[in-house]
Tab-separated table of C-alpha atoms and ligand atoms in Angstrom:
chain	number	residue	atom	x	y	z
A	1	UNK	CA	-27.924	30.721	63.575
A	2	UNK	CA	-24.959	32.835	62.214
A	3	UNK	CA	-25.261	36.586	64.151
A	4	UNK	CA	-27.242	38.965	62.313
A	5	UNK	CA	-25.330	40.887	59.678
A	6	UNK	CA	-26.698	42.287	56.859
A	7	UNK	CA	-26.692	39.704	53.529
A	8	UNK	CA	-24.321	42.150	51.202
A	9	UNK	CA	-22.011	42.557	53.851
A	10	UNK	CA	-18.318	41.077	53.438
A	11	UNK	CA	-16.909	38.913	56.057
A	12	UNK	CA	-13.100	38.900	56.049
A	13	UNK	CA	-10.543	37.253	57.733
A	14	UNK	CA	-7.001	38.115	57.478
A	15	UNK	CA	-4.468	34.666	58.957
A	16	UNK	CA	-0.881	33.666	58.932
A	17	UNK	CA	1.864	33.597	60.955
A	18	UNK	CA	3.230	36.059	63.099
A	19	UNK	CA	5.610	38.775	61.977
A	20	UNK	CA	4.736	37.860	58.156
A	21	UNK	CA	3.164	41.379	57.971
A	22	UNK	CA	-0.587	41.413	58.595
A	23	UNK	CA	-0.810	44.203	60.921
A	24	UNK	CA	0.618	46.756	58.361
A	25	UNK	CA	-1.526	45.467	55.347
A	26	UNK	CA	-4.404	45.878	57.599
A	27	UNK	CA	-4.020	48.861	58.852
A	28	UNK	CA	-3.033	49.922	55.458
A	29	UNK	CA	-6.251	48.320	53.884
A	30	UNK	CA	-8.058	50.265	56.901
A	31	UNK	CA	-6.979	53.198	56.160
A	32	UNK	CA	-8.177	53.352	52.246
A	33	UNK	CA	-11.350	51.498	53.082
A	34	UNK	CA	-13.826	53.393	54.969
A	35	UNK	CA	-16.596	50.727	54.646
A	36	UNK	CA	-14.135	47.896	56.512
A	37	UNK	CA	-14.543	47.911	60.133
A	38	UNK	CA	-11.986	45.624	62.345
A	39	UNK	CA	-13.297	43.455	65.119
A	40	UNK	CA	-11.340	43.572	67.951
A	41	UNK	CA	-10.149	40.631	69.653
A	42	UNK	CA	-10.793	40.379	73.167
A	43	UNK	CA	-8.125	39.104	75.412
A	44	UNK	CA	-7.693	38.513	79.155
A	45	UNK	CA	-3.480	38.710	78.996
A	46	UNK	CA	-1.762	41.962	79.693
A	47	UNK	CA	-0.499	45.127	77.119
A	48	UNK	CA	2.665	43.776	75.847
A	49	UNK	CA	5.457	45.909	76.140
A	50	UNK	CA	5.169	48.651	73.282
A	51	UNK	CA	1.918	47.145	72.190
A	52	UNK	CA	-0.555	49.605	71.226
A	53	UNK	CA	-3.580	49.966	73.636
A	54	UNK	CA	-6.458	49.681	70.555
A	55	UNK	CA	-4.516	45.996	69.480
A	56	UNK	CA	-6.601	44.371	71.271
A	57	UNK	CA	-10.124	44.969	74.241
A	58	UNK	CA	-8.297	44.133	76.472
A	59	UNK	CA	-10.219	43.169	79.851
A	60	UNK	CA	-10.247	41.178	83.086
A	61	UNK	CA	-11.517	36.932	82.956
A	62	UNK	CA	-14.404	37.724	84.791
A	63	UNK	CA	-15.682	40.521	82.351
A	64	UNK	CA	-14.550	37.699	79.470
A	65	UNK	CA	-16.336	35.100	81.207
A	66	UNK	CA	-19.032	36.819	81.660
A	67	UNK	CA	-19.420	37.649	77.978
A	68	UNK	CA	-19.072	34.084	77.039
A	69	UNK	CA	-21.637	33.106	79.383
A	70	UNK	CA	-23.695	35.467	77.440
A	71	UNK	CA	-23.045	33.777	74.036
A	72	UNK	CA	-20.861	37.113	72.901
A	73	UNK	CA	-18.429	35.429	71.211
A	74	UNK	CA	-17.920	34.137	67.705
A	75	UNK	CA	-15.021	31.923	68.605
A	76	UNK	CA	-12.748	31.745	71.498
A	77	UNK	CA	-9.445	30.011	72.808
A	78	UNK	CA	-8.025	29.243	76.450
A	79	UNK	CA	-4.498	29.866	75.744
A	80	UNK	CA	-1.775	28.496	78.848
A	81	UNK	CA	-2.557	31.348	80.983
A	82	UNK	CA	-5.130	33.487	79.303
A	83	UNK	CA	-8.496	34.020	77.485
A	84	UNK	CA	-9.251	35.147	73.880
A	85	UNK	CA	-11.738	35.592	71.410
A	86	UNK	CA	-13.530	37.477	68.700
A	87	UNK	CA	-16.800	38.991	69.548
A	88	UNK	CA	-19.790	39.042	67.648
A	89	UNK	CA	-19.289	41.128	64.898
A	90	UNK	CA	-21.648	44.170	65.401
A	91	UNK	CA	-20.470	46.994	62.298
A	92	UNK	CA	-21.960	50.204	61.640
A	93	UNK	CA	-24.580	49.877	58.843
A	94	UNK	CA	-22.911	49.301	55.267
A	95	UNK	CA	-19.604	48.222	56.498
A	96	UNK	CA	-17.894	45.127	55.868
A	97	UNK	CA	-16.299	43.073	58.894
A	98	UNK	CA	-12.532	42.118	59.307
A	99	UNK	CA	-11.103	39.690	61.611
A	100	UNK	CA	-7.436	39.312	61.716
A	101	UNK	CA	-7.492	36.023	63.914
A	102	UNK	CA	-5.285	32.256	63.515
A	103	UNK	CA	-6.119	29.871	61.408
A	104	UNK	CA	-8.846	28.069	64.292
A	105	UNK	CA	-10.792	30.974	64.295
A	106	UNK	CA	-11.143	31.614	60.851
A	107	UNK	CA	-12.367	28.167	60.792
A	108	UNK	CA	-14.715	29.146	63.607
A	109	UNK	CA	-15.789	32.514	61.162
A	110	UNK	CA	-16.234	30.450	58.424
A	111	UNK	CA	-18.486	27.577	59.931
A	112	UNK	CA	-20.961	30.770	60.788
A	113	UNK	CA	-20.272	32.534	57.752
A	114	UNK	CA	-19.771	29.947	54.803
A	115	UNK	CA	-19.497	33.123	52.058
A	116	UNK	CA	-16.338	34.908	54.312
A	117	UNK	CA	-13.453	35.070	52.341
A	118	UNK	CA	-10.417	34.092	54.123
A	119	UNK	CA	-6.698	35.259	53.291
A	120	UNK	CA	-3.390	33.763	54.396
A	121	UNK	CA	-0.376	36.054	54.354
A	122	UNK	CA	2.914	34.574	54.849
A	123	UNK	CA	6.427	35.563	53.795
A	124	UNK	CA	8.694	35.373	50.815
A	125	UNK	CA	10.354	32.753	53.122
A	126	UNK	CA	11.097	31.855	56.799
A	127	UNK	CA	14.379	33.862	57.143
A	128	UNK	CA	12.736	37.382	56.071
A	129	UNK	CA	9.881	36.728	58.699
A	130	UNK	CA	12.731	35.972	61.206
A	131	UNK	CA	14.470	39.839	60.038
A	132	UNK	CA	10.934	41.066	60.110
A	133	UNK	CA	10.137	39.737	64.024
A	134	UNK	CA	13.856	41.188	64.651
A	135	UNK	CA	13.381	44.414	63.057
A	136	UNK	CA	9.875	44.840	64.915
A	137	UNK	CA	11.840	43.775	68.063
A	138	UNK	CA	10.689	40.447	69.112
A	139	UNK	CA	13.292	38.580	71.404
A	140	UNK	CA	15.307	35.983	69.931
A	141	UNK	CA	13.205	33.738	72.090
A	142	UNK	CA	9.731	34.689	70.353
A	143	UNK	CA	11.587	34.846	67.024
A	144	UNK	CA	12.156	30.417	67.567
A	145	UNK	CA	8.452	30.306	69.148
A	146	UNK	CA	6.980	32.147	66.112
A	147	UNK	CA	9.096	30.148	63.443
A	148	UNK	CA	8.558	27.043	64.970
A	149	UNK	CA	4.817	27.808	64.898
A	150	UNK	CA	4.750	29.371	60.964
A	151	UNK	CA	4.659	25.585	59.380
A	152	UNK	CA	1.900	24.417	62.013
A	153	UNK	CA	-0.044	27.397	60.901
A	154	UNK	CA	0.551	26.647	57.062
A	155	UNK	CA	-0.397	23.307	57.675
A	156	UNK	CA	-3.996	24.167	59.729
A	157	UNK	CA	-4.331	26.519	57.137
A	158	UNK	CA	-4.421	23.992	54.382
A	159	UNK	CA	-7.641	22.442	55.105
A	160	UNK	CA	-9.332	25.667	54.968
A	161	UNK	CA	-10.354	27.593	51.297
A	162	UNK	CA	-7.937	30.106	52.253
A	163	UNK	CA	-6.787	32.196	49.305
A	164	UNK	CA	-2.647	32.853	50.115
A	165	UNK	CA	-1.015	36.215	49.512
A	166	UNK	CA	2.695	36.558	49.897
A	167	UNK	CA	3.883	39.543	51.412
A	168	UNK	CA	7.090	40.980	49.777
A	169	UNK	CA	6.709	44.175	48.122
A	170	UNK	CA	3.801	45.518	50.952
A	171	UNK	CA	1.877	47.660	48.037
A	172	UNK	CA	1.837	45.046	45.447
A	173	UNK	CA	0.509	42.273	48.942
A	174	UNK	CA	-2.545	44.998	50.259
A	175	UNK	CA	-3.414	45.962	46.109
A	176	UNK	CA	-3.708	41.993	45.722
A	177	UNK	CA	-5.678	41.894	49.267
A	178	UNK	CA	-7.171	45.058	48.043
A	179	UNK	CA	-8.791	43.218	45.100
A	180	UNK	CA	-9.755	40.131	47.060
A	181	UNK	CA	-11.993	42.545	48.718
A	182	UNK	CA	-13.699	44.156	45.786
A	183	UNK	CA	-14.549	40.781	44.208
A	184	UNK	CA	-16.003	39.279	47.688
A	185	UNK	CA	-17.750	42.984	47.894
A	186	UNK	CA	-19.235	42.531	43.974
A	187	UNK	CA	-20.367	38.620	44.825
A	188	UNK	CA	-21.948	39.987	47.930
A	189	UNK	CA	-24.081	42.686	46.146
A	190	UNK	CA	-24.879	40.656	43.003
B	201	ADP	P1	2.131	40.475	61.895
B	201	ADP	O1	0.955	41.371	62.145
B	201	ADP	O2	1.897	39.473	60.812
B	201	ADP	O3	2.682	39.835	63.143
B	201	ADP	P2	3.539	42.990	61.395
B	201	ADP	O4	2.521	43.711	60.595
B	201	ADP	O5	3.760	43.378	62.821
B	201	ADP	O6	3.312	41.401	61.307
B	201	ADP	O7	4.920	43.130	60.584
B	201	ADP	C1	6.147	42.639	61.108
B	201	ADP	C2	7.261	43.617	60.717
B	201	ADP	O8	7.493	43.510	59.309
B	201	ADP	C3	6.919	45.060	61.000
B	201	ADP	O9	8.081	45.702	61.490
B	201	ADP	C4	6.524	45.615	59.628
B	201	ADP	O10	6.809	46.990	59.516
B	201	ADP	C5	7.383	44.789	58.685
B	201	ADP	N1	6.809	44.546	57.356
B	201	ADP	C6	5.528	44.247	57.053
B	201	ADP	N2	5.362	44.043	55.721
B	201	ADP	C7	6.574	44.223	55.161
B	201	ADP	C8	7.075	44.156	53.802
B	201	ADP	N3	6.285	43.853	52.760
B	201	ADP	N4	8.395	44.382	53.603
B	201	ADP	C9	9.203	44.677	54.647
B	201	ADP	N5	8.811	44.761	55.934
B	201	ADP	C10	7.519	44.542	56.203
């Protein structure tokens, strides 16, 4: 049975691949959206350097193990040397729920909530994501890992109804995203 949310609420999930931009639409979308709540990821790995402390729960394998055990996740992963997963959504009455997760856990979302509407940001093209991961300050190292990873994503991301949004000017991407919302939100309360 999909975890107890009310009917009219929204399930969103917000993919793509890394250093396309879907951090700052969220947070943007977060901030003029009082009624969206984010679920936070869990993970088991450390605070990256400069990595804010709310980006993630961050906590120990036992505690995440432990919560697993206790069927509190909606989907998790064993990455090579660490644990992660999205909870079971639990948002204050009359909110909506975001996940900003990869394209395997949206599928995850979607298999327990077959209304969510899923989104897939990308960029105008590979070589502005590669400025973008430079200009946030990723190594030249996790720049490769992240573009060599971008057309796997697009790929996964195919078999899924996701509904793509490219992310050049960032008002008109979150006013697109922005309207996404407000249709799910009006099918929802029909
Ligand atoms: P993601 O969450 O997808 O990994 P981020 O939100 O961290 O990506 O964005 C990566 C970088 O690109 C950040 O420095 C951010 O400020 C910048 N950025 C995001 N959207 C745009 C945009 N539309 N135009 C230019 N820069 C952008």
């Amino acid at each position: 049975m999909s975890p107890a949310l009310l009917p009219e609420a929204v399930v969103m999930v917000v993919s793509g691949p890394g250093g396309v931009g879907k951090g700052t639409i969220v947070e943007r979308l977060l901030d003029s959206e009082p009624r969206l709540w984010l679920s936070r990821s869990w993970t088991t790995r450390e605070r990256r350097p400069g990595e804010s402390a709310d980006a993630y729960h961050f906590v120990t394998r036992e505690e995440f193990e432990r919560h697993a055990a206790a069927g509190g996740f909606l989907e998790w992963v064993e990455f090579l040397d660490y644990l992660q997963g999205s909870p079971l959504p639990e948002p204050p009455v009359g909110h909506d729920v975001l996940f900003e997760i990869d394209v395997h856990g949206a599928a995850r979302v979607l298999e327990q909530y077959p209304d969510a509407l899923l989104v897939f940001v990308d960029a105008p093209s590979r070589s502005v994501q590669a400025e973008r991961l430079r200009g946030r300050g990723d190594s030249e190292e996790r720049v490769a890992q992240r573009l060599a990873k971008a057309d796997e994503e697009v790929a996964r991301a195919a078999a899924l109804p996701f509904v793509h949004v490219v992310n050049d000017d960032l008002d008109d991407a979150v006013g697109e995203v922005r309207e996404l919302l407000a249709g799910a939100r009006s099918r929802a309360r029909a």
